[in-house]
Coordinates of N, CA and C in Angstrom, one line a residue:
M28 N -33.9 297.4 -18.6 CA -35.3 297.4 -18.3 C -35.5 297.4 -16.8
G29 N -36.3 298.3 -16.2 CA -36.6 298.4 -14.8 C -37.4 297.2 -14.3
M30 N -37.4 297.1 -13.0 CA -38.2 296.0 -12.4 C -39.7 296.3 -12.6
P31 N -40.5 295.3 -12.8 CA -42.0 295.5 -13.0 C -42.6 296.1 -11.7
R32 N -43.5 297.0 -11.8 CA -44.1 297.6 -10.7 C -45.2 296.7 -10.1
R33 N -45.2 296.5 -8.9 CA -46.2 295.6 -8.2 C -47.0 296.4 -7.3
K34 N -48.1 297.0 -7.7 CA -48.8 298.0 -6.9 C -50.0 297.5 -6.2
V35 N -50.4 298.2 -5.2 CA -51.6 297.9 -4.5 C -52.7 298.7 -5.1
I36 N -53.9 298.1 -5.5 CA -55.0 298.8 -6.0 C -56.1 298.8 -4.9
I37 N -56.5 300.0 -4.6 CA -57.6 300.2 -3.6 C -58.8 300.8 -4.3
I38 N -59.9 300.0 -4.2 CA -61.1 300.5 -4.9 C -62.1 301.0 -3.8
Q39 N -62.5 302.2 -3.9 CA -63.4 302.8 -2.8 C -64.8 302.7 -3.3
A40 N -65.7 302.0 -2.5 CA -67.0 301.7 -2.9 C -68.0 301.9 -1.7
R41 N -69.2 302.2 -2.0 CA -70.3 302.3 -1.0 C -71.6 302.1 -1.7
L42 N -72.6 301.7 -0.9 CA -74.0 301.6 -1.4 C -74.9 302.7 -1.0
S43 N -74.3 303.6 -0.1 CA -75.1 304.6 0.6 C -75.1 305.9 -0.1
S44 N -74.9 306.0 -1.4 CA -74.9 307.3 -2.1 C -76.3 307.9 -1.9
T45 N -76.3 309.2 -1.6 CA -77.6 309.9 -1.3 C -78.3 310.2 -2.6
R46 N -77.6 310.5 -3.7 CA -78.3 310.8 -5.0 C -78.7 309.6 -5.8
F47 N -78.0 308.5 -5.6 CA -78.3 307.3 -6.3 C -77.9 306.1 -5.5
P48 N -78.7 305.7 -4.5 CA -78.4 304.6 -3.6 C -78.2 303.3 -4.4
K49 N -77.2 302.5 -4.0 CA -76.8 301.2 -4.5 C -76.5 301.3 -6.0
K50 N -75.9 302.4 -6.4 CA -75.6 302.6 -7.9 C -74.6 301.7 -8.4
I51 N -73.6 301.3 -7.6 CA -72.6 300.4 -8.1 C -73.0 299.0 -8.3
V52 N -74.2 298.6 -7.8 CA -74.7 297.3 -8.1 C -75.8 297.3 -9.2
Q53 N -76.0 298.5 -9.7 CA -77.0 298.6 -10.8 C -76.5 297.9 -12.1
P54 N -77.3 297.3 -12.9 CA -76.8 296.7 -14.1 C -76.5 297.7 -15.2
L55 N -75.4 297.4 -15.9 CA -74.9 298.2 -17.0 C -74.6 297.2 -18.1
L56 N -75.3 297.1 -19.2 CA -75.1 296.2 -20.3 C -75.0 294.8 -19.8
G57 N -75.9 294.4 -18.8 CA -76.0 293.0 -18.4 C -75.2 292.6 -17.2
K58 N -74.4 293.5 -16.6 CA -73.6 293.1 -15.4 C -73.5 294.3 -14.5
P59 N -73.4 294.1 -13.2 CA -73.3 295.2 -12.2 C -72.1 296.2 -12.5
I60 N -72.3 297.4 -12.2 CA -71.3 298.4 -12.5 C -70.0 298.1 -11.7
I61 N -70.1 297.6 -10.5 CA -68.9 297.2 -9.8 C -68.1 296.2 -10.5
D62 N -68.8 295.3 -11.2 CA -68.0 294.3 -12.0 C -67.1 294.9 -13.0
W63 N -67.6 295.9 -13.7 CA -66.8 296.5 -14.7 C -65.5 297.0 -14.1
V64 N -65.6 297.7 -13.0 CA -64.4 298.2 -12.3 C -63.5 297.1 -11.8
L65 N -64.0 296.1 -11.2 CA -63.2 295.0 -10.6 C -62.5 294.3 -11.8
E66 N -63.2 294.0 -12.8 CA -62.6 293.3 -14.0 C -61.5 294.0 -14.6
A67 N -61.6 295.4 -14.7 CA -60.6 296.2 -15.3 C -59.3 296.1 -14.4
C68 N -59.5 296.1 -13.1 CA -58.4 296.1 -12.2 C -57.7 294.7 -12.2
L69 N -58.5 293.7 -12.2 CA -58.0 292.3 -12.1 C -57.2 292.0 -13.4
Q70 N -57.6 292.5 -14.5 CA -56.9 292.2 -15.8 C -55.7 293.0 -16.0
A71 N -55.5 294.0 -15.1 CA -54.3 294.9 -15.3 C -53.0 294.1 -14.9
R72 N -51.9 294.5 -15.6 CA -50.7 293.8 -15.3 C -50.0 294.4 -14.1
H73 N -49.2 293.5 -13.4 CA -48.3 294.0 -12.4 C -48.9 294.5 -11.1
H74 N -50.2 294.2 -10.9 CA -50.8 294.5 -9.6 C -50.4 293.4 -8.6
K75 N -50.3 293.8 -7.4 CA -49.9 292.8 -6.3 C -51.2 292.4 -5.5
F76 N -51.9 293.4 -5.0 CA -53.1 293.2 -4.2 C -54.2 294.1 -4.7
I77 N -55.4 293.7 -4.6 CA -56.6 294.5 -4.9 C -57.5 294.4 -3.7
C78 N -57.9 295.6 -3.2 CA -58.7 295.6 -2.0 C -59.9 296.5 -2.2
L79 N -61.1 296.1 -1.9 CA -62.3 296.9 -1.9 C -62.5 297.5 -0.6
A80 N -62.5 298.8 -0.5 CA -62.7 299.5 0.8 C -64.1 300.1 0.9
T81 N -64.9 299.6 1.8 CA -66.3 300.0 2.0 C -66.6 300.4 3.4
P82 N -67.7 301.0 3.6 CA -68.2 301.3 5.0 C -68.5 299.9 5.7
S83 N -68.4 300.0 7.0 CA -68.6 298.7 7.8 C -70.0 298.4 8.1
T84 N -71.0 299.3 7.7 CA -72.4 299.1 8.1 C -73.0 297.8 7.4
H85 N -74.0 297.2 8.0 CA -74.5 295.9 7.6 C -75.3 296.1 6.2
D86 N -75.7 297.3 5.8 CA -76.4 297.4 4.6 C -75.4 297.2 3.4
H87 N -74.1 297.0 3.6 CA -73.2 296.7 2.6 C -72.9 295.2 2.4
E88 N -73.7 294.3 3.2 CA -73.5 292.9 3.1 C -73.8 292.4 1.7
Q89 N -74.7 293.0 1.0 CA -75.0 292.6 -0.4 C -73.8 292.7 -1.3
L90 N -73.1 293.8 -1.1 CA -71.9 294.1 -1.9 C -70.8 293.1 -1.5
W91 N -70.6 292.9 -0.2 CA -69.5 292.0 0.3 C -69.7 290.5 -0.3
E92 N -71.0 290.1 -0.2 CA -71.3 288.7 -0.6 C -71.1 288.6 -2.1
H93 N -71.4 289.6 -2.9 CA -71.2 289.5 -4.3 C -69.8 289.5 -4.7
V94 N -69.0 290.3 -4.1 CA -67.5 290.3 -4.4 C -66.9 289.0 -3.9
R95 N -67.2 288.5 -2.8 CA -66.6 287.3 -2.3 C -66.9 286.1 -3.2
S96 N -68.1 286.1 -3.7 CA -68.5 284.9 -4.6 C -68.0 285.1 -6.0
S97 N -68.0 286.3 -6.5 CA -67.6 286.5 -7.9 C -66.2 286.9 -8.1
F98 N -65.5 287.5 -7.1 CA -64.2 287.9 -7.2 C -63.4 287.5 -6.0
P99 N -63.1 286.2 -5.8 CA -62.4 285.8 -4.6 C -61.0 286.3 -4.4
D100 N -60.4 286.8 -5.5 CA -59.0 287.3 -5.4 C -59.0 288.8 -4.9
V101 N -60.2 289.4 -4.7 CA -60.3 290.7 -4.2 C -60.5 290.7 -2.7
S102 N -59.7 291.3 -1.9 CA -59.9 291.4 -0.5 C -60.9 292.5 -0.1
I103 N -61.5 292.5 1.0 CA -62.4 293.5 1.4 C -62.0 294.1 2.8
S104 N -62.0 295.5 2.8 CA -61.7 296.2 4.1 C -62.9 297.1 4.4
T105 N -63.2 297.2 5.7 CA -64.3 298.1 6.1 C -63.9 299.1 7.0
G106 N -64.6 300.3 7.0 CA -64.2 301.4 7.9 C -65.4 302.3 8.1
P107 N -65.1 303.5 8.7 CA -66.2 304.4 9.1 C -67.1 304.8 7.9
E108 N -68.4 304.9 8.1 CA -69.3 305.2 7.0 C -69.1 306.6 6.4
G109 N -68.8 307.6 7.3 CA -68.7 309.0 6.8 C -67.4 309.5 6.5
N110 N -66.4 308.6 6.4 CA -65.0 309.1 6.2 C -64.3 308.2 5.2
V111 N -64.3 308.6 3.9 CA -63.7 307.9 2.8 C -62.2 307.9 3.0
H112 N -61.6 309.0 3.5 CA -60.2 309.1 3.7 C -59.7 308.1 4.7
S113 N -60.5 307.9 5.8 CA -60.1 306.9 6.8 C -60.1 305.5 6.3
R114 N -61.1 305.2 5.4 CA -61.2 303.9 4.9 C -60.0 303.6 3.9
F115 N -59.6 304.6 3.2 CA -58.4 304.5 2.4 C -57.1 304.3 3.2
T116 N -57.0 305.1 4.3 CA -55.8 305.0 5.1 C -55.7 303.7 5.8
E117 N -56.8 303.1 6.2 CA -56.8 301.8 6.9 C -56.3 300.7 6.0
V118 N -56.6 300.8 4.7 CA -56.1 299.8 3.8 C -54.6 300.0 3.7
L119 N -54.1 301.2 3.5 CA -52.7 301.5 3.4 C -51.9 300.9 4.6
M120 N -52.5 301.1 5.8 CA -51.9 300.6 7.0 C -51.8 299.1 7.0
H121 N -52.8 298.5 6.5 CA -52.8 297.0 6.4 C -51.7 296.5 5.5
Y122 N -51.4 297.2 4.4 CA -50.3 296.8 3.5 C -49.0 297.5 3.8
R123 N -48.9 298.2 4.9 CA -47.7 299.0 5.1 C -46.4 298.1 5.2
E124 N -46.5 296.9 5.7 CA -45.3 296.1 5.8 C -44.8 295.8 4.4
Y125 N -45.8 295.5 3.5 CA -45.4 295.2 2.1 C -44.8 296.5 1.5
L126 N -45.4 297.6 1.7 CA -44.8 298.9 1.1 C -43.4 299.2 1.7
D127 N -43.2 298.8 3.0 CA -41.9 299.1 3.6 C -40.8 298.2 3.0
E128 N -41.2 297.0 2.7 CA -40.2 296.0 2.2 C -39.8 296.1 0.7
E129 N -40.8 296.6 -0.1 CA -40.6 296.6 -1.5 C -39.9 297.9 -2.0
P130 N -39.4 297.9 -3.2 CA -38.7 299.1 -3.7 C -39.7 300.2 -4.0
E131 N -39.2 301.4 -4.3 CA -40.0 302.6 -4.4 C -41.1 302.5 -5.4
Q132 N -40.9 301.7 -6.5 CA -41.8 301.7 -7.6 C -43.1 300.9 -7.3
V133 N -43.2 300.4 -6.1 CA -44.4 299.7 -5.7 C -45.7 300.6 -5.8
G134 N -45.8 301.5 -4.9 CA -46.9 302.5 -5.0 C -48.3 301.9 -4.8
V135 N -49.3 302.9 -5.0 CA -50.7 302.6 -4.8 C -51.5 303.2 -5.9
V136 N -52.5 302.5 -6.3 CA -53.5 303.1 -7.2 C -54.8 303.1 -6.5
R137 N -55.4 304.3 -6.5 CA -56.8 304.5 -5.9 C -57.8 304.7 -7.0
V138 N -58.9 303.9 -6.9 CA -59.9 303.8 -7.9 C -61.3 304.1 -7.2
C139 N -62.2 304.8 -7.9 CA -63.5 305.0 -7.5 C -64.4 304.0 -8.1
A140 N -65.3 303.4 -7.4 CA -66.1 302.2 -7.9 C -67.3 302.7 -8.7
D141 N -67.6 304.0 -8.8 CA -68.7 304.4 -9.6 C -68.2 304.9 -11.0
R142 N -67.1 304.4 -11.5 CA -66.6 304.8 -12.8 C -66.5 303.6 -13.7
P143 N -67.6 303.1 -14.2 CA -67.5 301.9 -15.0 C -66.8 302.0 -16.4
L144 N -66.5 303.2 -16.8 CA -65.7 303.4 -18.0 C -64.2 303.3 -17.8
L145 N -63.8 303.0 -16.6 CA -62.4 302.7 -16.4 C -62.0 301.4 -17.2
S146 N -60.9 301.4 -17.8 CA -60.5 300.2 -18.6 C -59.2 299.6 -18.1
T147 N -58.9 298.4 -18.5 CA -57.6 297.8 -18.1 C -56.5 298.6 -18.6
R148 N -56.6 299.1 -19.8 CA -55.5 299.9 -20.4 C -55.2 301.1 -19.6
F149 N -56.2 301.8 -19.1 CA -56.0 303.0 -18.3 C -55.4 302.6 -16.9
I150 N -55.9 301.5 -16.3 CA -55.3 301.1 -15.0 C -53.8 300.7 -15.3
D151 N -53.5 300.1 -16.4 CA -52.1 299.8 -16.7 C -51.3 301.0 -16.8
A152 N -51.9 302.1 -17.4 CA -51.1 303.3 -17.5 C -50.8 303.9 -16.1
L153 N -51.8 303.7 -15.2 CA -51.5 304.2 -13.8 C -50.4 303.3 -13.1
L154 N -50.4 302.0 -13.4 CA -49.5 301.1 -12.8 C -48.1 301.3 -13.3
H155 N -47.9 302.0 -14.4 CA -46.6 302.0 -15.0 C -46.1 303.5 -15.1
R156 N -46.5 304.3 -14.2 CA -46.0 305.7 -14.2 C -44.5 305.7 -13.7
N157 N -43.8 306.7 -14.1 CA -42.4 306.9 -13.6 C -42.4 307.1 -12.1
D158 N -41.4 306.6 -11.4 CA -41.3 306.7 -10.0 C -41.4 308.1 -9.4
N159 N -40.9 309.1 -10.2 CA -40.9 310.5 -9.7 C -42.2 311.2 -9.9
E160 N -43.2 310.5 -10.5 CA -44.5 311.1 -10.6 C -45.4 310.7 -9.4
H161 N -45.3 311.5 -8.4 CA -45.9 311.0 -7.1 C -47.4 310.9 -7.2
L162 N -48.1 311.7 -7.9 CA -49.5 311.6 -8.0 C -50.0 311.9 -9.4
L163 N -50.8 311.1 -9.9 CA -51.4 311.3 -11.3 C -52.8 311.8 -11.2
Y164 N -53.0 313.0 -11.5 CA -54.3 313.6 -11.4 C -55.3 313.1 -12.4
N165 N -56.4 312.5 -11.8 CA -57.5 312.2 -12.7 C -58.8 312.1 -11.9
H166 N -58.9 312.8 -10.8 CA -60.1 312.7 -10.0 C -60.6 314.0 -9.4
V167 N -59.8 314.6 -8.5 CA -60.3 315.9 -7.9 C -59.6 317.1 -8.6
P168 N -60.3 318.1 -9.1 CA -59.8 319.2 -9.8 C -59.0 320.2 -8.9
P169 N -58.3 321.1 -9.5 CA -57.6 322.1 -8.7 C -58.7 323.0 -8.0
P170 N -58.2 323.7 -7.0 CA -59.2 324.5 -6.2 C -60.0 325.5 -7.0
G171 N -61.3 325.6 -6.7 CA -62.1 326.6 -7.4 C -62.7 326.1 -8.7
I172 N -62.5 324.9 -9.1 CA -63.0 324.4 -10.3 C -64.3 323.7 -10.2
G173 N -64.6 323.0 -9.1 CA -65.9 322.4 -8.9 C -65.7 321.0 -8.4
G174 N -66.7 320.1 -8.7 CA -66.7 318.7 -8.1 C -65.7 317.8 -8.9
P175 N -65.6 316.6 -8.4 CA -64.7 315.6 -9.0 C -64.9 315.4 -10.5
Q176 N -63.8 315.3 -11.2 CA -63.8 315.2 -12.7 C -63.0 314.0 -13.1
G177 N -62.9 313.7 -14.4 CA -62.1 312.6 -14.9 C -62.6 311.3 -14.7
L178 N -61.8 310.3 -14.9 CA -62.2 308.9 -14.8 C -62.2 308.3 -13.4
G179 N -61.7 309.0 -12.5 CA -61.8 308.5 -11.1 C -60.7 307.5 -10.7
A180 N -59.5 307.8 -11.0 CA -58.4 306.9 -10.6 C -57.1 307.7 -10.4
E181 N -56.3 307.4 -9.4 CA -55.1 308.1 -9.1 C -54.0 307.2 -8.8
S182 N -52.7 307.5 -9.2 CA -51.6 306.7 -8.8 C -50.7 307.5 -7.9
L183 N -50.4 306.9 -6.7 CA -49.5 307.5 -5.7 C -48.3 306.7 -5.5
S184 N -47.2 307.4 -5.4 CA -45.9 306.7 -5.1 C -45.9 306.1 -3.7
K185 N -45.0 305.2 -3.5 CA -44.9 304.6 -2.2 C -44.7 305.7 -1.1
S186 N -43.7 306.6 -1.4 CA -43.4 307.6 -0.4 C -44.5 308.5 -0.1
L187 N -45.3 308.9 -1.1 CA -46.4 309.8 -0.9 C -47.5 309.0 -0.1
A188 N -47.8 307.8 -0.5 CA -48.8 307.0 0.2 C -48.5 306.9 1.7
K189 N -47.3 306.7 2.0 CA -46.9 306.5 3.4 C -46.8 307.8 4.1
D190 N -46.0 308.7 3.6 CA -45.7 310.0 4.3 C -46.9 310.9 4.5
F191 N -47.8 310.9 3.5 CA -48.9 311.8 3.6 C -50.1 311.2 4.3
F192 N -50.5 310.0 3.8 CA -51.7 309.4 4.3 C -51.6 308.6 5.6
C193 N -50.4 308.1 5.9 CA -50.2 307.4 7.1 C -49.8 308.2 8.3
R194 N -49.7 309.5 8.1 CA -49.2 310.4 9.1 C -50.2 311.6 9.4
E195 N -51.0 311.9 8.4 CA -51.9 313.1 8.5 C -53.2 312.7 9.2
T196 N -53.7 313.6 10.0 CA -55.1 313.5 10.5 C -55.9 314.5 9.8
V197 N -56.8 314.0 9.0 CA -57.7 314.9 8.2 C -59.0 315.1 8.9
L198 N -59.3 316.4 9.2 CA -60.5 316.8 9.8 C -61.5 317.5 8.9
D199 N -61.0 318.1 7.9 CA -61.9 318.8 7.0 C -62.8 317.9 6.3
P200 N -64.2 318.1 6.4 CA -65.1 317.2 5.8 C -64.9 317.0 4.3
Y201 N -64.5 318.0 3.5 CA -64.3 317.9 2.1 C -63.1 316.9 1.8
D202 N -62.1 316.9 2.6 CA -61.0 316.0 2.5 C -61.3 314.6 2.9
Q203 N -62.2 314.5 3.9 CA -62.7 313.2 4.3 C -63.4 312.5 3.2
E204 N -64.1 313.3 2.4 CA -64.9 312.7 1.3 C -64.1 312.5 0.0
H205 N -63.1 313.4 -0.3 CA -62.4 313.3 -1.6 C -61.0 312.8 -1.5
V206 N -60.5 312.6 -0.3 CA -59.3 311.9 0.0 C -58.0 312.6 -0.4
T207 N -57.8 312.8 -1.7 CA -56.6 313.4 -2.1 C -56.7 314.9 -2.3
S208 N -57.8 315.5 -2.0 CA -58.0 316.9 -2.3 C -57.0 317.8 -1.5
A209 N -56.6 317.4 -0.4 CA -55.6 318.2 0.4 C -54.3 318.3 -0.3
L210 N -54.0 317.3 -1.1 CA -52.7 317.4 -1.9 C -52.7 318.6 -2.9
Y211 N -53.9 318.8 -3.5 CA -54.0 319.8 -4.5 C -54.1 321.2 -3.8
R212 N -54.9 321.3 -2.8 CA -55.1 322.5 -2.1 C -53.8 323.0 -1.4
N213 N -53.0 322.1 -0.9 CA -51.8 322.4 -0.2 C -50.6 322.4 -1.1
R214 N -50.8 322.1 -2.4 CA -49.8 322.1 -3.4 C -48.6 321.2 -2.9
F215 N -49.0 320.0 -2.4 CA -48.0 319.1 -1.9 C -47.2 318.5 -3.0
V216 N -47.9 318.2 -4.1 CA -47.3 317.7 -5.3 C -47.9 318.4 -6.5
G217 N -47.3 318.2 -7.7 CA -47.9 318.7 -8.9 C -48.6 317.6 -9.6
P218 N -49.9 317.6 -9.5 CA -50.7 316.5 -10.2 C -50.5 316.5 -11.7
R219 N -50.5 315.3 -12.3 CA -50.4 315.2 -13.8 C -51.6 314.4 -14.3
Y220 N -52.0 314.8 -15.5 CA -53.2 314.1 -16.1 C -52.7 313.0 -17.1
C221 N -53.4 311.9 -17.0 CA -53.1 310.8 -18.0 C -54.3 310.5 -18.8
P222 N -54.3 311.0 -20.1 CA -55.5 310.8 -20.9 C -55.7 309.3 -21.3
P223 N -56.9 308.8 -21.1 CA -57.1 307.4 -21.6 C -57.0 307.3 -23.1
T224 N -56.8 306.1 -23.6 CA -56.6 305.9 -25.0 C -57.7 305.1 -25.7
D225 N -58.7 304.6 -25.0 CA -59.6 303.7 -25.6 C -61.1 304.1 -25.4
L226 N -61.4 305.4 -25.3 CA -62.7 305.8 -25.3 C -63.1 306.5 -26.6
P227 N -64.3 306.4 -27.1 CA -64.6 306.9 -28.4 C -65.0 308.4 -28.3
V228 N -64.4 309.2 -27.4 CA -64.7 310.6 -27.3 C -63.4 311.3 -27.0
D229 N -63.3 312.6 -27.3 CA -62.1 313.4 -27.0 C -62.1 313.8 -25.5
I230 N -61.3 313.1 -24.7 CA -61.3 313.5 -23.3 C -59.8 313.8 -22.9
G231 N -59.2 314.5 -23.8 CA -57.8 314.9 -23.6 C -57.6 316.1 -22.6
H232 N -58.7 316.6 -22.1 CA -58.6 317.7 -21.2 C -59.1 317.2 -19.8
W233 N -58.5 317.8 -18.8 CA -58.7 317.2 -17.4 C -60.1 317.4 -16.9
N234 N -60.9 318.3 -17.5 CA -62.2 318.6 -16.9 C -63.3 317.8 -17.4
C235 N -63.0 316.7 -18.1 CA -64.1 315.8 -18.5 C -64.6 315.0 -17.3
R236 N -65.9 314.7 -17.3 CA -66.5 314.1 -16.2 C -67.1 312.7 -16.6
F237 N -66.7 311.7 -15.9 CA -67.2 310.3 -16.3 C -67.7 309.5 -15.1
D238 N -68.1 310.2 -14.0 CA -68.6 309.5 -12.9 C -70.1 309.3 -13.0
L239 N -70.6 308.3 -12.3 CA -72.0 308.0 -12.3 C -72.6 308.6 -11.0
D240 N -73.1 309.8 -11.2 CA -73.5 310.6 -10.0 C -75.0 310.4 -9.6
D241 N -75.8 310.3 -10.6 CA -77.3 310.0 -10.3 C -77.9 309.2 -11.5
K242 N -79.1 308.9 -11.5 CA -79.8 308.1 -12.5 C -79.8 308.7 -13.9
T243 N -79.7 310.0 -13.9 CA -79.7 310.7 -15.2 C -78.4 310.4 -16.0
D244 N -77.4 310.0 -15.3 CA -76.1 309.7 -16.0 C -76.1 308.3 -16.7
M245 N -77.0 307.5 -16.3 CA -77.0 306.1 -16.8 C -77.1 306.0 -18.4
P246 N -78.0 306.7 -19.0 CA -78.1 306.6 -20.5 C -76.8 306.9 -21.3
W247 N -76.1 308.0 -20.9 CA -74.9 308.4 -21.7 C -73.8 307.5 -21.3
I248 N -73.7 307.0 -20.0 CA -72.6 306.1 -19.7 C -72.8 304.8 -20.4
E249 N -74.1 304.3 -20.4 CA -74.4 303.1 -21.2 C -74.0 303.2 -22.6
A250 N -74.3 304.4 -23.2 CA -74.0 304.6 -24.6 C -72.5 304.5 -24.9
L251 N -71.7 305.2 -24.0 CA -70.3 305.2 -24.2 C -69.7 303.8 -23.9
A252 N -70.2 303.0 -23.0 CA -69.8 301.7 -22.7 C -70.1 300.8 -23.9
A253 N -71.3 300.9 -24.5 CA -71.6 300.1 -25.6 C -70.7 300.5 -26.8
S254 N -70.5 301.7 -27.0 CA -69.6 302.2 -28.1 C -68.2 301.6 -27.9
R255 N -67.7 301.6 -26.7 CA -66.3 301.1 -26.5 C -66.3 299.6 -26.7
L256 N -67.4 298.8 -26.3 CA -67.4 297.4 -26.6 C -67.4 297.1 -28.1
R257 N -68.2 297.9 -28.8 CA -68.3 297.7 -30.3 C -66.9 298.0 -30.9
S258 N -66.2 299.0 -30.4 CA -64.9 299.3 -30.9 C -63.9 298.2 -30.6
L259 N -63.9 297.6 -29.4 CA -63.0 296.6 -29.0 C -63.3 295.3 -29.8
L260 N -64.6 295.0 -30.0 CA -65.0 293.8 -30.8 C -64.6 294.0 -32.3
S261 N -64.7 295.2 -32.8 CA -64.3 295.4 -34.2 C -62.7 295.3 -34.3
R262 N -62.0 295.7 -33.3 CA -60.6 295.6 -33.3 C -60.2 294.1 -33.2
E263 N -60.9 293.4 -32.4 CA -60.6 291.9 -32.2 C -60.8 291.2 -33.5
M264 N -62.0 291.5 -34.1 CA -62.3 290.8 -35.4 C -61.3 291.2 -36.5
S265 N -60.9 292.4 -36.5 CA -59.9 292.8 -37.5 C -58.6 292.1 -37.3
L266 N -58.1 291.9 -36.0 CA -56.9 291.2 -35.8 C -57.0 289.7 -36.2
R267 N -58.2 289.1 -35.9 CA -58.5 287.7 -36.3 C -58.4 287.6 -37.8
D268 N -59.1 288.5 -38.5 CA -59.1 288.5 -40.0 C -57.7 288.6 -40.5
H269 N -56.9 289.5 -39.9 CA -55.5 289.7 -40.4 C -54.7 288.5 -40.2
G270 N -54.9 287.8 -39.0 CA -54.2 286.6 -38.7 C -54.6 285.5 -39.7
A271 N -55.9 285.4 -40.0 CA -56.3 284.3 -40.9 C -55.8 284.5 -42.3
S272 N -55.7 285.8 -42.7 CA -55.2 286.0 -44.1 C -53.7 285.8 -44.2
G273 N -53.0 285.8 -43.1 CA -51.6 285.5 -43.1 C -51.2 284.0 -43.1
L274 N -52.3 283.2 -42.9 CA -52.0 281.7 -42.8 C -51.6 281.1 -44.1

């Protein structure tokens, strides 16, 4: 059995979305959307650090205060408002000593905060990829396909995280926004898709979209979240009943 992977999880978040401002603190089934994402990451096995990367502007103080009070184990990093790539790289540089000292299977998982349908099982799948799978595609599609797709999380090997992101200067505005898009455009690695296993819909194809882009997305995301909760509750009750019958 190999050594357990102890990865860094970087959650990219902001309140300044133009189409849906402050969307990640909007309530979804009784709790803020950011809580769904943070809880899924915190409950995942074998993570070492979890860091929330946000813009450094003061209008994000509401988010910082909420995370500090409700999720004290999550660290917060801040960076340039208009450059998501730079905020990601700054976190990598902060943990570079850890990445240098640990074995190759450490790696990094990048998560988008506007994806409340992310689950612990899916994060675990990203944390346990084979070491030679440098990047797991689940966010930005191949060139010419359109906007971001999938559940919004990617797994990068230690070597890819260091060699590509800690050495490249990204000037293209699209790459500043989508972070890993240059990998696909330049064919740096062959991205692979990891289908989730706990959503009540068929999303076995890479082009499914599960991001919260604007207010019109809330009803169907809420419906899917409620359906998943009912499914999990039913599974838990079934396991309890099975255990009770075996006593």
